[in-house]
Short mmCIF file of C-alpha atoms in Angstrom, two decimals:
data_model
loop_
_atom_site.label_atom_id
_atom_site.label_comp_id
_atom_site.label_asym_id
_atom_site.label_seq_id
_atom_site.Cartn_x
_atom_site.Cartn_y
_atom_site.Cartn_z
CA UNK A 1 28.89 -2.69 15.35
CA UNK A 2 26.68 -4.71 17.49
CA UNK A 3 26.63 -8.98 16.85
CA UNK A 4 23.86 -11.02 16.71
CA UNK A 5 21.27 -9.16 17.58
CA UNK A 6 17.62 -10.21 16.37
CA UNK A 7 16.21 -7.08 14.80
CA UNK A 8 12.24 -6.55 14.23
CA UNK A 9 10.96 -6.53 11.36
CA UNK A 10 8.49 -3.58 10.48
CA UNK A 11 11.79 -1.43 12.33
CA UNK A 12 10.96 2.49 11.02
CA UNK A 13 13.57 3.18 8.38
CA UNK A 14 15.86 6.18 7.83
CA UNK A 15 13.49 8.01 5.75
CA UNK A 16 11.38 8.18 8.81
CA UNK A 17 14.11 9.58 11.49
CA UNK A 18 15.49 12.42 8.69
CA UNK A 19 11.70 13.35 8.51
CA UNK A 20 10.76 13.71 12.09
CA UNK A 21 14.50 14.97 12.82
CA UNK A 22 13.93 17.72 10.46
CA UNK A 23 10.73 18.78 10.49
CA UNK A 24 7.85 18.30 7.54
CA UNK A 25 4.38 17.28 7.98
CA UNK A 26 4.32 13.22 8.50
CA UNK A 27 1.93 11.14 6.42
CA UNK A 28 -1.03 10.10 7.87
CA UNK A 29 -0.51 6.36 8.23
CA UNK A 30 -3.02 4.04 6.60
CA UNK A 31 -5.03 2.65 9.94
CA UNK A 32 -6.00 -1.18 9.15
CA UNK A 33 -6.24 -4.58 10.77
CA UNK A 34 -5.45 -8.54 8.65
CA UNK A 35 -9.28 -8.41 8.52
CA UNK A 36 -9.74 -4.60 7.14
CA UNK A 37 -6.81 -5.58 4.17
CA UNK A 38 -8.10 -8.90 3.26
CA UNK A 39 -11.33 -7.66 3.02
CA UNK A 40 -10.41 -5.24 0.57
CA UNK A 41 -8.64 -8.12 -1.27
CA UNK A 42 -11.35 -9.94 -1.38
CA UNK A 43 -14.11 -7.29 -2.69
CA UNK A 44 -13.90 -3.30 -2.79
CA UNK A 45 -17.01 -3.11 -2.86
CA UNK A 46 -18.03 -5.17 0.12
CA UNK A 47 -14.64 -3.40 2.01
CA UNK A 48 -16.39 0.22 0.97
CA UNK A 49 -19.70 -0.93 2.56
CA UNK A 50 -18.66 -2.23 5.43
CA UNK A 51 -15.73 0.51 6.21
CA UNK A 52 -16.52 3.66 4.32
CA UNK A 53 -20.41 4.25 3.58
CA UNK A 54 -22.15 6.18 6.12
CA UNK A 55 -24.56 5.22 7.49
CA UNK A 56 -23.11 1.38 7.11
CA UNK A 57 -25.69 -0.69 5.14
CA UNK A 58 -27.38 -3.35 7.68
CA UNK A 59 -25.52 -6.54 7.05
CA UNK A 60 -27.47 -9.81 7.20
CA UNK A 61 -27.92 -11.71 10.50
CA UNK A 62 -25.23 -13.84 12.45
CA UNK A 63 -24.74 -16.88 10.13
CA UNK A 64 -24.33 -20.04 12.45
CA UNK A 65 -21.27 -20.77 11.57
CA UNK A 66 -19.97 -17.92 13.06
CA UNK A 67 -21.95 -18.53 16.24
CA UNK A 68 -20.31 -21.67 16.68
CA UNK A 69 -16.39 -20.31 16.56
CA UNK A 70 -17.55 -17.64 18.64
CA UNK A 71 -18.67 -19.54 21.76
CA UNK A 72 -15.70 -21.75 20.61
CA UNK A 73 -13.14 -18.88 20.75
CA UNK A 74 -15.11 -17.84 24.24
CA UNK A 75 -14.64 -20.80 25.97
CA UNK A 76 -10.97 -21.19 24.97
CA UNK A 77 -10.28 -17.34 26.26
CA UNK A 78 -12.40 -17.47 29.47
CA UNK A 79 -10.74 -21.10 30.40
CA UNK A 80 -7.49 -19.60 31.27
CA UNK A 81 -9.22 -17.50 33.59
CA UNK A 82 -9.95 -20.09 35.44
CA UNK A 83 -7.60 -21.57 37.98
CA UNK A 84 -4.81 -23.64 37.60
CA UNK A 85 -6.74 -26.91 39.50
CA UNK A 86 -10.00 -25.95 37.64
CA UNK A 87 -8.91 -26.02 34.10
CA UNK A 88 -10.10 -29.05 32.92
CA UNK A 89 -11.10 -30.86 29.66
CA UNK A 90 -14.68 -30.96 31.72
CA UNK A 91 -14.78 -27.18 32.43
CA UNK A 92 -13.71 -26.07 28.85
CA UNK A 93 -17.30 -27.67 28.01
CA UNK A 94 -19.02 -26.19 30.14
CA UNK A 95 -17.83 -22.74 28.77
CA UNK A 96 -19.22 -23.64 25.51
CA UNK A 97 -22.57 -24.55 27.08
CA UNK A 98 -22.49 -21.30 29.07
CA UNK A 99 -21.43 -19.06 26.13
CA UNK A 100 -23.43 -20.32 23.62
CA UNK A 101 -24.89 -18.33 20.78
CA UNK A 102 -28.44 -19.53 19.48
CA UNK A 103 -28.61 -17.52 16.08
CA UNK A 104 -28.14 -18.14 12.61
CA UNK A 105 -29.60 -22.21 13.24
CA UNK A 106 -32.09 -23.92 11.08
CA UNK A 107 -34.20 -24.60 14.43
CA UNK A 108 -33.57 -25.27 18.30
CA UNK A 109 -33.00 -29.15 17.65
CA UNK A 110 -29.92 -28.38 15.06
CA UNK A 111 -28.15 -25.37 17.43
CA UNK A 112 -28.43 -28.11 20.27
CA UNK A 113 -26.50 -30.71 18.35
CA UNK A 114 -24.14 -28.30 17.61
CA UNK A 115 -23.59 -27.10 21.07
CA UNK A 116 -22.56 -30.36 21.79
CA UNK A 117 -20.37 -31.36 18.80
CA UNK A 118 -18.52 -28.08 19.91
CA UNK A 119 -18.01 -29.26 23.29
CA UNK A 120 -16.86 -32.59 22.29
CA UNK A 121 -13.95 -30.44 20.29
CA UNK A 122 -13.20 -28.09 23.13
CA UNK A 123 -13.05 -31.47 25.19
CA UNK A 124 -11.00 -33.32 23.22
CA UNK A 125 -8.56 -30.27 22.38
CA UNK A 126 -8.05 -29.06 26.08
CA UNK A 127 -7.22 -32.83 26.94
CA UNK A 128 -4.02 -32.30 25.29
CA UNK A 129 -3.11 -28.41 26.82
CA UNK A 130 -1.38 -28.13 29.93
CA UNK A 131 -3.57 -25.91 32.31
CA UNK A 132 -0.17 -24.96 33.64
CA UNK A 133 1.49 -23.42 30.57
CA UNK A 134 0.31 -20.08 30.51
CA UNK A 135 0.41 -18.27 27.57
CA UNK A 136 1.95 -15.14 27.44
CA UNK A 137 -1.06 -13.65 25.98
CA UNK A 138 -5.05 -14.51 25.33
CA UNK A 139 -6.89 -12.53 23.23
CA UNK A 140 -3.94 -10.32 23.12
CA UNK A 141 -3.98 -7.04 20.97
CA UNK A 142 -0.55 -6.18 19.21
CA UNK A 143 -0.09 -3.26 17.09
CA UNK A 144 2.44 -2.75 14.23
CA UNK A 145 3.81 0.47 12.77
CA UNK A 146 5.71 1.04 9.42
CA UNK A 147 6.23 3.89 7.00
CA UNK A 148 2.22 3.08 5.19
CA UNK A 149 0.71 1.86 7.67
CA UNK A 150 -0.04 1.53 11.37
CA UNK A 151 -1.70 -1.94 11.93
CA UNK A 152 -3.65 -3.14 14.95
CA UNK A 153 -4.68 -7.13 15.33
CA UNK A 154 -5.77 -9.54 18.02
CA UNK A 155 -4.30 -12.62 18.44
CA UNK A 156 -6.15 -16.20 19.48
CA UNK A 157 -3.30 -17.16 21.50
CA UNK A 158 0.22 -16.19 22.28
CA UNK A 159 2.47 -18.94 23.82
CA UNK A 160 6.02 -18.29 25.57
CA UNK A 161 7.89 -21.37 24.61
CA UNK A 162 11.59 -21.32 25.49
CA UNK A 163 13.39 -18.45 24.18
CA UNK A 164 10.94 -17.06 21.03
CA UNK A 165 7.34 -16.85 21.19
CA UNK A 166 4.95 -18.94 18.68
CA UNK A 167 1.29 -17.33 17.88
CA UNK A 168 -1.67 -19.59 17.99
CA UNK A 169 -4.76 -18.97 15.59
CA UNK A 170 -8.11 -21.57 16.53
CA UNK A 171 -9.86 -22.76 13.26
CA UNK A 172 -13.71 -23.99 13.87
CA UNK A 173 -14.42 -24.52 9.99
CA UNK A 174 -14.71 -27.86 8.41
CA UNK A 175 -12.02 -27.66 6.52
CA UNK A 176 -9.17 -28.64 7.86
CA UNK A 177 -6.22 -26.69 7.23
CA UNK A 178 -2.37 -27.13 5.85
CA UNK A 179 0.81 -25.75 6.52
CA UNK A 180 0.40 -24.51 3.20
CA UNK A 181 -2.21 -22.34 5.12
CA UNK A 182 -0.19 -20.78 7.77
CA UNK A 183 2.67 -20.24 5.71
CA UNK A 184 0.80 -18.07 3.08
CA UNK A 185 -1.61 -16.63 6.10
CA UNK A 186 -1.28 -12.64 5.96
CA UNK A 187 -3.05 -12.17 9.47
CA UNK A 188 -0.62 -14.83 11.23
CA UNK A 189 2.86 -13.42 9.76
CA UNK A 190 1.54 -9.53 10.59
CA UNK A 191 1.08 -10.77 13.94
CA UNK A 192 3.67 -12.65 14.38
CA UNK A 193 6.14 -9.71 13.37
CA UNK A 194 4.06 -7.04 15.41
CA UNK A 195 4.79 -9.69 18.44
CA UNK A 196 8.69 -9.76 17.76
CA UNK A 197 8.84 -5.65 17.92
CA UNK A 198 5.97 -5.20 21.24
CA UNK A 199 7.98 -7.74 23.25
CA UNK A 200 11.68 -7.85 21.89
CA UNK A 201 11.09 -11.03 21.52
CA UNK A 202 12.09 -13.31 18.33
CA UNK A 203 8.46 -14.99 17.02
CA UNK A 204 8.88 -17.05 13.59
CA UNK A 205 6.57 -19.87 14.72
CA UNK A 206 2.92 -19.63 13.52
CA UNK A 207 0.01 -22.13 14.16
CA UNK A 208 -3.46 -23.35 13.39
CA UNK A 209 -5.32 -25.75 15.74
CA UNK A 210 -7.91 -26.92 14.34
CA UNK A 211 -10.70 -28.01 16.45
CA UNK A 212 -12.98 -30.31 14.77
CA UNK A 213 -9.57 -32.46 13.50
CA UNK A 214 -7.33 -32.04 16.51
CA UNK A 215 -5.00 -31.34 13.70
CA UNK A 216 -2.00 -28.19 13.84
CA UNK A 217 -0.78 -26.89 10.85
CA UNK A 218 2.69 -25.10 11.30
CA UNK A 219 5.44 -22.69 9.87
CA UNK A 220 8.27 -21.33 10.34
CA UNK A 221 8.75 -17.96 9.12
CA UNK A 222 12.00 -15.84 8.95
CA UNK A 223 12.78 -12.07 9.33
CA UNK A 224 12.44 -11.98 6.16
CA UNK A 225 9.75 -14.04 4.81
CA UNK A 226 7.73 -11.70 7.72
CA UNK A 227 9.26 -8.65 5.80
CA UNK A 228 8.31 -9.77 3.10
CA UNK A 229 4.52 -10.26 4.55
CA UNK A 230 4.55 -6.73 6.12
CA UNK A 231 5.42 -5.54 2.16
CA UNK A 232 1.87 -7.27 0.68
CA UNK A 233 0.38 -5.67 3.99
CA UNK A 234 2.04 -2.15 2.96
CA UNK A 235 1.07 -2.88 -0.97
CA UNK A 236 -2.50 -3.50 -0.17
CA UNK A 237 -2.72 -0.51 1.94
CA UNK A 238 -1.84 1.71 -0.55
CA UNK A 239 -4.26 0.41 -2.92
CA UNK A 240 -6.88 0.91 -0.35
CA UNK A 241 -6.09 4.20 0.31
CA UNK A 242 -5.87 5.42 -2.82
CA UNK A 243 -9.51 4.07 -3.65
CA UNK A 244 -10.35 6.03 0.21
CA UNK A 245 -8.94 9.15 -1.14
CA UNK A 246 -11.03 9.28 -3.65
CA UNK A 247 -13.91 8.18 -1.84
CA UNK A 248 -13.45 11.30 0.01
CA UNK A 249 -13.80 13.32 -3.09
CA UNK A 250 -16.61 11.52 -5.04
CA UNK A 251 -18.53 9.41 -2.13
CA UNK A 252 -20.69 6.86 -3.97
CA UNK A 253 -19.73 7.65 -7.31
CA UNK A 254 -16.17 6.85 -6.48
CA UNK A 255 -14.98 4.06 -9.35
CA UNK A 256 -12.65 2.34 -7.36
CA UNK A 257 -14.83 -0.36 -5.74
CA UNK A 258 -15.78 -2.66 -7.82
CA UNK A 259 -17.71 -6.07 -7.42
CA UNK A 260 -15.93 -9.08 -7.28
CA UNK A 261 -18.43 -11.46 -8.63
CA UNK A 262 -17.98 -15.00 -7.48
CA UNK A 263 -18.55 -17.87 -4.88
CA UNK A 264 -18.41 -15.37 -1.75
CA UNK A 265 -21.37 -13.52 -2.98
CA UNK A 266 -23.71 -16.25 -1.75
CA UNK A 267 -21.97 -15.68 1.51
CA UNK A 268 -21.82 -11.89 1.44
CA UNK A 269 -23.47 -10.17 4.67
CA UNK A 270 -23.96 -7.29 2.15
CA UNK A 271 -25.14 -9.11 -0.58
CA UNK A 272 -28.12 -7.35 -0.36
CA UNK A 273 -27.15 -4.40 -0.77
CA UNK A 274 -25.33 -5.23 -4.17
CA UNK A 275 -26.59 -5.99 -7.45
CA UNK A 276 -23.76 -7.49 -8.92
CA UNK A 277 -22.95 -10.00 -5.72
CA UNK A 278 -27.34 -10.69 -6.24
CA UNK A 279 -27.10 -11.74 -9.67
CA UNK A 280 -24.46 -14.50 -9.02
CA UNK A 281 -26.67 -16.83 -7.65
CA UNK A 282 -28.89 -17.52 -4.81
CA UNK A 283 -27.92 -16.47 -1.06
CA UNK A 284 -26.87 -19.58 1.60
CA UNK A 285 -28.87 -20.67 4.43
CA UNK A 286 -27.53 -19.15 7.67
CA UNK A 287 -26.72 -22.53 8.80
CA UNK A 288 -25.24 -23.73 5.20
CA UNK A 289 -21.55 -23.66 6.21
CA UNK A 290 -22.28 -26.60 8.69
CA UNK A 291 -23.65 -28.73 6.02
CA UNK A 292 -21.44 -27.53 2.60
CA UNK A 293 -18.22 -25.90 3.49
CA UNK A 294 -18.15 -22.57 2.55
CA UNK A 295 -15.40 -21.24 -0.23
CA UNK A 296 -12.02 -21.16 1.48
CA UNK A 297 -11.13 -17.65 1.95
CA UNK A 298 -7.90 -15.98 3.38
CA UNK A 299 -8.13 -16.42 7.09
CA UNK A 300 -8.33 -13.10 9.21
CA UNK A 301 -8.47 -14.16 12.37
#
């Protein structure tokens, strides 16, 4: 018996080997992504709009908020493709500038202000990074494949430190978050453990940089608090198949995706498009989330 070796979680089991050493026809594996489970966590009906119906209702336009961690996430991506001499604090502002999205703002005056609030964070952030540590991954996809489910994410940032590897998710929202918030994050764990198999490489270390704060929240995970992650994946996948299977047999009529009435329905990009989510109460502004915070939701991303 081999010592000390690290072994990936999400590792196929036995069940799988006697199946595809002895023939039978496999089981199609549930296809998802953190954002495609949490979504279905969060409201079946919104999930079955936004995956299933076909055509796919219009959702509503680009909310600002979103525009802002977009050119946010842009400019931290497209900086490490800059050289080594030209990654500045400076340059990472410019990127905002230059990727900036103008949609979902009250008016011109309130988008520019933003613009440069973001580039103050990106600034102030990059001030601290090393433009010579490069990460082992931006933007990087990893996959993960189990016995339910074969899961496919992208993650922020992907940092060789040392020996293990540490996955880096960039917050833009105003509220700043806890390591109470990357240790029960779904998305982070999933990616951290689809890391560890891809690269053979042990990854525990998850964490959140938040830009408006400058702060980082942190965890460290275990094999098998990430097995344990990559169950609630597998758990929710079933439940969303089940309510996909019989989509596939009643369509619209299917009873399996309910509304679930709350807060997020004022923040739905389907809302209209749902009765139920209408009847709550009336829709945000496209710019609202920069003046209230929006509900704190499970982060996917």
């Amino acid at each position: 018996m081999q010592q000390g070796r690290a072994t990936a979680p999400g590792s196929a089991g036995q069940g799988a080997f006697v199946q595809e050493s002895f023939g039978g026809t496999p089981r199609r594996l549930f296809r998802a992504s953190p954002s495609r489970l949490l979504a279905w966590v969060d409201c079946p009906r919104r999930y079955r709009m936004q995956y299933l119906d076909r055509p796919t209702p219009p959702p509503r336009a680009q909310r600002a908020h979103t525009s802002v961690g977009t050119a946010v996430h842009n400019a931290l991506r497209d900086w490490w493709d800059l050289a080594p001499a030209q990654r500045t604090p400076d340059a990472g502002a410019e990127l905002v500038r230059t990727s900036w999205i103008d949609a979902g703002f009250r008016d011109a005056e309130q988008s520019l202000a933003w613009r440069e609030r973001a580039q103050g964070q990106v600034r102030s952030y990059l001030a601290d990074v090393h433009p010579g540590d490069q990460p082992l991954g931006i933007e990087r996809t990893v996959s993960l494949k189990t016995e339910e489910m074969a899961l496919q994410g992208r993650i922020d940032r992907l940092d060789d430190r040392g020996s293990e590897l540490t996955v880096v998710d960039y917050k833009t929202s105003r509220w700043e978050p806890t390591d109470d918030d990357a240790r029960t994050s779904l998305p982070l764990a999933l990616y951290a453990a689809a890391a560890w198999k891809m690269f053979r490489r042990r990854c525990v270390r998850v964490e959140l940089h938040h830009l408006p704060s400058g702060a980082v929240a942190t965890h460290e995970h275990t094999g098998e608090s990430l097995a344990r992650k990559i169950a609630e994946a597998e758990s929710i996948a079933r439940d969303a198949r089940r309510a996909e299977d019989d989509y596939a047999e009643h369509g619209v009529d299917s009873g399996r995706f309910p509304t679930s009435v709350g807060p997020l329905c004022q923040w739905c990009d389907f809302r209209a498009h749902c009765p139920a989510g209408q009847a709550f109460g009336p829709e945000k502004s496209g710019w609202a989330a920069l003046e209230d915070p929006a509900p704190r939701v499970r982060s996917s991303t």
